[in-house]
Amino acid sequence: PPPLPPTKPGGKKLPNRPTSSVMGREMITFKAFYKDRRLLQIPANNAEFTDLQYKITAKFQVSDLLIKAKRFDGTTMSISCQADLDKILQEAPLTEIYLNLPGEENEFEPKTSTASSSPSPSSPSSFSGKVAPGLPKIVLPPQPLRPSPSSSSPS
């Protein structure tokens, strides 16, 4: 982007994020990824799914795109109706959406792990005790139990 114009001494600073002053409505600005990244805005209050679809079509010149929003935990959630949009806006601020045509993948979309039958290696219950080849196995001595201060009785 081009550099910001210099502000005059005592002048107003420009906002850090784009905001809209159309009818004084507060807007949510977020990144939309399709073939490239573009910024979109929707009203912060009473956001309509049809408005989101219209803005996506106007910005990318493609209709019928599937919409996925990045959630607060890093996973994505499909947005296909007003209820989905309301749910994602209630969870946390909307920051990124990923768009694709049916049957296509979005190259920008983070690869999230899907539920699998194998346990997670970071889960304590799934540790098998096996060590990768070439690494030494570390065995820690058992620690003595320390009595808690509340369980000791005064003499």
PDB file of C-alpha atoms in Angstrom:
ATOM      1  CA  PRO A   1       0.000   0.000   0.000  1.00  0.00           C
ATOM      2  CA  PRO A   2       1.117   3.568  -0.498  1.00  0.00           C
ATOM      3  CA  PRO A   3       2.571   5.401   2.502  1.00  0.00           C
ATOM      4  CA  LEU A   4       0.175   7.359   4.685  1.00  0.00           C
ATOM      5  CA  PRO A   5       0.143  11.107   4.191  1.00  0.00           C
ATOM      6  CA  PRO A   6       1.929  13.042   6.934  1.00  0.00           C
ATOM      7  CA  THR A   7      -0.294  14.538   9.612  1.00  0.00           C
ATOM      8  CA  LYS A   8      -0.104  18.202  10.483  1.00  0.00           C
ATOM      9  CA  PRO A   9       1.076  19.143  13.990  1.00  0.00           C
ATOM     10  CA  GLY A  10      -1.963  18.929  16.242  1.00  0.00           C
ATOM     11  CA  GLY A  11      -3.901  17.202  13.447  1.00  0.00           C
ATOM     12  CA  LYS A  12      -5.920  14.046  13.795  1.00  0.00           C
ATOM     13  CA  LYS A  13      -4.097  10.754  13.351  1.00  0.00           C
ATOM     14  CA  LEU A  14      -5.439   8.240  10.897  1.00  0.00           C
ATOM     15  CA  PRO A  15      -7.088   5.107  12.362  1.00  0.00           C
ATOM     16  CA  ASN A  16      -5.050   1.912  12.569  1.00  0.00           C
ATOM     17  CA  ARG A  17      -7.771  -0.106  10.881  1.00  0.00           C
ATOM     18  CA  PRO A  18     -10.160   0.945   8.158  1.00  0.00           C
ATOM     19  CA  THR A  19     -13.483   2.102   9.524  1.00  0.00           C
ATOM     20  CA  SER A  20     -16.625   3.212   7.793  1.00  0.00           C
ATOM     21  CA  SER A  21     -18.445   6.420   8.501  1.00  0.00           C
ATOM     22  CA  VAL A  22     -21.468   5.561   6.358  1.00  0.00           C
ATOM     23  CA  MET A  23     -24.433   6.628   8.455  1.00  0.00           C
ATOM     24  CA  GLY A  24     -22.219   6.409  11.542  1.00  0.00           C
ATOM     25  CA  ARG A  25     -22.435   2.605  11.660  1.00  0.00           C
ATOM     26  CA  GLU A  26     -19.668   0.620  13.308  1.00  0.00           C
ATOM     27  CA  MET A  27     -18.211  -1.887  10.875  1.00  0.00           C
ATOM     28  CA  ILE A  28     -16.197  -5.106  11.286  1.00  0.00           C
ATOM     29  CA  THR A  29     -13.180  -5.250   8.983  1.00  0.00           C
ATOM     30  CA  PHE A  30     -11.763  -8.681   8.162  1.00  0.00           C
ATOM     31  CA  LYS A  31      -9.548 -10.415   5.618  1.00  0.00           C
ATOM     32  CA  ALA A  32     -11.164 -12.419   2.834  1.00  0.00           C
ATOM     33  CA  PHE A  33      -8.996 -14.988   1.028  1.00  0.00           C
ATOM     34  CA  TYR A  34      -9.902 -16.387  -2.398  1.00  0.00           C
ATOM     35  CA  LYS A  35      -7.288 -16.112  -5.148  1.00  0.00           C
ATOM     36  CA  ASP A  36      -5.744 -13.237  -3.188  1.00  0.00           C
ATOM     37  CA  ARG A  37      -6.381 -11.343   0.060  1.00  0.00           C
ATOM     38  CA  ARG A  38      -8.832  -8.467   0.240  1.00  0.00           C
ATOM     39  CA  LEU A  39     -10.447  -6.557   3.073  1.00  0.00           C
ATOM     40  CA  LEU A  40     -14.207  -6.622   3.560  1.00  0.00           C
ATOM     41  CA  GLN A  41     -16.485  -4.804   5.964  1.00  0.00           C
ATOM     42  CA  ILE A  42     -19.865  -5.756   7.369  1.00  0.00           C
ATOM     43  CA  PRO A  43     -21.925  -3.963  10.030  1.00  0.00           C
ATOM     44  CA  ALA A  44     -20.893  -4.858  13.575  1.00  0.00           C
ATOM     45  CA  ASN A  45     -24.536  -4.896  14.655  1.00  0.00           C
ATOM     46  CA  ASN A  46     -27.216  -6.734  12.696  1.00  0.00           C
ATOM     47  CA  ALA A  47     -24.858  -8.211  10.098  1.00  0.00           C
ATOM     48  CA  GLU A  48     -26.868  -9.929   7.378  1.00  0.00           C
ATOM     49  CA  PHE A  49     -25.721 -13.082   5.586  1.00  0.00           C
ATOM     50  CA  THR A  50     -27.133 -11.757   2.289  1.00  0.00           C
ATOM     51  CA  ASP A  51     -25.030  -8.565   2.689  1.00  0.00           C
ATOM     52  CA  LEU A  52     -21.922 -10.699   3.265  1.00  0.00           C
ATOM     53  CA  GLN A  53     -22.662 -12.702   0.109  1.00  0.00           C
ATOM     54  CA  TYR A  54     -23.261  -9.517  -1.886  1.00  0.00           C
ATOM     55  CA  LYS A  55     -19.991  -7.927  -0.711  1.00  0.00           C
ATOM     56  CA  ILE A  56     -18.020 -11.089  -1.520  1.00  0.00           C
ATOM     57  CA  THR A  57     -19.543 -11.266  -5.015  1.00  0.00           C
ATOM     58  CA  ALA A  58     -18.861  -7.558  -5.623  1.00  0.00           C
ATOM     59  CA  LYS A  59     -15.275  -7.759  -4.368  1.00  0.00           C
ATOM     60  CA  PHE A  60     -14.184 -10.977  -6.114  1.00  0.00           C
ATOM     61  CA  GLN A  61     -16.553 -10.924  -9.152  1.00  0.00           C
ATOM     62  CA  VAL A  62     -17.514 -14.566  -8.491  1.00  0.00           C
ATOM     63  CA  SER A  63     -20.823 -15.795  -7.103  1.00  0.00           C
ATOM     64  CA  ASP A  64     -21.739 -18.978  -5.248  1.00  0.00           C
ATOM     65  CA  LEU A  65     -18.502 -19.146  -3.268  1.00  0.00           C
ATOM     66  CA  LEU A  66     -18.436 -21.338  -0.174  1.00  0.00           C
ATOM     67  CA  ILE A  67     -17.560 -19.346   2.945  1.00  0.00           C
ATOM     68  CA  LYS A  68     -15.508 -20.567   5.909  1.00  0.00           C
ATOM     69  CA  ALA A  69     -14.600 -18.371   8.859  1.00  0.00           C
ATOM     70  CA  LYS A  70     -11.543 -18.779  11.028  1.00  0.00           C
ATOM     71  CA  ARG A  71     -12.639 -19.373  14.635  1.00  0.00           C
ATOM     72  CA  PHE A  72     -10.939 -18.243  17.832  1.00  0.00           C
ATOM     73  CA  ASP A  73      -9.303 -21.672  18.285  1.00  0.00           C
ATOM     74  CA  GLY A  74      -7.801 -21.703  14.770  1.00  0.00           C
ATOM     75  CA  THR A  75     -10.316 -24.114  13.249  1.00  0.00           C
ATOM     76  CA  THR A  76     -12.679 -23.084  10.469  1.00  0.00           C
ATOM     77  CA  MET A  77     -16.464 -23.093  10.410  1.00  0.00           C
ATOM     78  CA  SER A  78     -18.657 -23.029   7.297  1.00  0.00           C
ATOM     79  CA  ILE A  79     -21.021 -20.090   6.987  1.00  0.00           C
ATOM     80  CA  SER A  80     -24.012 -20.994   4.844  1.00  0.00           C
ATOM     81  CA  CYS A  81     -26.883 -19.137   6.521  1.00  0.00           C
ATOM     82  CA  GLN A  82     -27.733 -16.304   8.902  1.00  0.00           C
ATOM     83  CA  ALA A  83     -27.565 -18.588  11.968  1.00  0.00           C
ATOM     84  CA  ASP A  84     -23.962 -19.586  11.125  1.00  0.00           C
ATOM     85  CA  LEU A  85     -22.944 -15.937  10.699  1.00  0.00           C
ATOM     86  CA  ASP A  86     -24.595 -14.983  14.002  1.00  0.00           C
ATOM     87  CA  LYS A  87     -22.829 -17.851  15.797  1.00  0.00           C
ATOM     88  CA  ILE A  88     -19.368 -16.943  14.487  1.00  0.00           C
ATOM     89  CA  LEU A  89     -19.872 -13.255  15.344  1.00  0.00           C
ATOM     90  CA  GLN A  90     -20.939 -14.137  18.904  1.00  0.00           C
ATOM     91  CA  GLU A  91     -17.891 -16.359  19.554  1.00  0.00           C
ATOM     92  CA  ALA A  92     -15.173 -13.807  18.879  1.00  0.00           C
ATOM     93  CA  PRO A  93     -14.344 -11.008  16.472  1.00  0.00           C
ATOM     94  CA  LEU A  94     -14.375 -12.130  12.847  1.00  0.00           C
ATOM     95  CA  THR A  95     -10.829 -11.733  11.474  1.00  0.00           C
ATOM     96  CA  GLU A  96     -10.530 -14.005   8.429  1.00  0.00           C
ATOM     97  CA  ILE A  97     -12.759 -15.820   5.958  1.00  0.00           C
ATOM     98  CA  TYR A  98     -11.761 -18.315   3.271  1.00  0.00           C
ATOM     99  CA  LEU A  99     -13.682 -18.608   0.019  1.00  0.00           C
ATOM    100  CA  ASN A 100     -13.718 -21.335  -2.590  1.00  0.00           C
ATOM    101  CA  LEU A 101     -15.896 -22.766  -5.322  1.00  0.00           C
ATOM    102  CA  PRO A 102     -17.423 -26.190  -4.592  1.00  0.00           C
ATOM    103  CA  GLY A 103     -14.818 -28.897  -5.193  1.00  0.00           C
ATOM    104  CA  GLU A 104     -11.868 -26.491  -4.974  1.00  0.00           C
ATOM    105  CA  GLU A 105      -9.450 -25.902  -2.123  1.00  0.00           C
ATOM    106  CA  ASN A 106      -8.353 -22.496  -0.890  1.00  0.00           C
ATOM    107  CA  GLU A 107      -4.549 -22.292  -0.855  1.00  0.00           C
ATOM    108  CA  PHE A 108      -4.674 -19.735   1.978  1.00  0.00           C
ATOM    109  CA  GLU A 109      -6.837 -21.825   4.294  1.00  0.00           C
ATOM    110  CA  PRO A 110      -4.899 -23.241   7.249  1.00  0.00           C
ATOM    111  CA  LYS A 111      -4.654 -27.002   7.253  1.00  0.00           C
ATOM    112  CA  THR A 112      -6.525 -28.110  10.338  1.00  0.00           C
ATOM    113  CA  SER A 113      -6.298 -31.590  11.728  1.00  0.00           C
ATOM    114  CA  THR A 114      -9.453 -33.614  11.543  1.00  0.00           C
ATOM    115  CA  ALA A 115     -10.618 -36.030  14.190  1.00  0.00           C
ATOM    116  CA  SER A 116      -8.745 -39.286  13.867  1.00  0.00           C
ATOM    117  CA  SER A 117      -8.732 -42.611  15.639  1.00  0.00           C
ATOM    118  CA  SER A 118      -5.091 -42.319  16.718  1.00  0.00           C
ATOM    119  CA  PRO A 119      -4.511 -40.456  19.975  1.00  0.00           C
ATOM    120  CA  SER A 120      -2.609 -37.194  20.073  1.00  0.00           C
ATOM    121  CA  PRO A 121       1.098 -37.543  20.917  1.00  0.00           C
ATOM    122  CA  SER A 122       0.847 -34.671  23.388  1.00  0.00           C
ATOM    123  CA  SER A 123      -1.895 -36.387  25.343  1.00  0.00           C
ATOM    124  CA  PRO A 124      -0.553 -37.957  28.559  1.00  0.00           C
ATOM    125  CA  SER A 125      -2.732 -41.049  28.175  1.00  0.00           C
ATOM    126  CA  SER A 126      -1.315 -41.762  24.716  1.00  0.00           C
ATOM    127  CA  PHE A 127       2.391 -41.830  25.619  1.00  0.00           C
ATOM    128  CA  SER A 128       3.700 -45.244  24.698  1.00  0.00           C
ATOM    129  CA  GLY A 129       7.118 -44.890  26.345  1.00  0.00           C
ATOM    130  CA  LYS A 130       8.873 -45.356  23.003  1.00  0.00           C
ATOM    131  CA  VAL A 131      11.695 -43.018  22.090  1.00  0.00           C
ATOM    132  CA  ALA A 132      12.649 -41.971  18.581  1.00  0.00           C
ATOM    133  CA  PRO A 133      15.664 -43.911  17.249  1.00  0.00           C
ATOM    134  CA  GLY A 134      18.987 -42.293  18.164  1.00  0.00           C
ATOM    135  CA  LEU A 135      17.623 -40.398  21.175  1.00  0.00           C
ATOM    136  CA  PRO A 136      18.492 -41.441  24.729  1.00  0.00           C
ATOM    137  CA  LYS A 137      15.665 -42.485  26.997  1.00  0.00           C
ATOM    138  CA  ILE A 138      15.561 -40.337  30.132  1.00  0.00           C
ATOM    139  CA  VAL A 139      14.291 -41.931  33.312  1.00  0.00           C
ATOM    140  CA  LEU A 140      13.622 -39.623  36.235  1.00  0.00           C
ATOM    141  CA  PRO A 141      13.914 -40.955  39.800  1.00  0.00           C
ATOM    142  CA  PRO A 142      10.688 -40.967  41.788  1.00  0.00           C
ATOM    143  CA  GLN A 143      10.151 -37.828  43.842  1.00  0.00           C
ATOM    144  CA  PRO A 144       9.441 -38.192  47.586  1.00  0.00           C
ATOM    145  CA  LEU A 145       5.981 -37.133  48.601  1.00  0.00           C
ATOM    146  CA  ARG A 146       5.892 -33.877  50.496  1.00  0.00           C
ATOM    147  CA  PRO A 147       3.209 -33.484  53.126  1.00  0.00           C
ATOM    148  CA  SER A 148       0.934 -30.550  52.447  1.00  0.00           C
ATOM    149  CA  PRO A 149       1.051 -27.774  55.079  1.00  0.00           C
ATOM    150  CA  SER A 150      -2.635 -28.250  55.925  1.00  0.00           C
ATOM    151  CA  SER A 151      -2.234 -31.995  56.681  1.00  0.00           C
ATOM    152  CA  SER A 152       0.517 -31.614  59.309  1.00  0.00           C
ATOM    153  CA  SER A 153      -0.681 -31.399  62.888  1.00  0.00           C
ATOM    154  CA  PRO A 154       0.879 -29.003  65.380  1.00  0.00           C
ATOM    155  CA  SER A 155       2.592 -30.577  68.413  1.00  0.00           C
TER     156      SER A 155
END
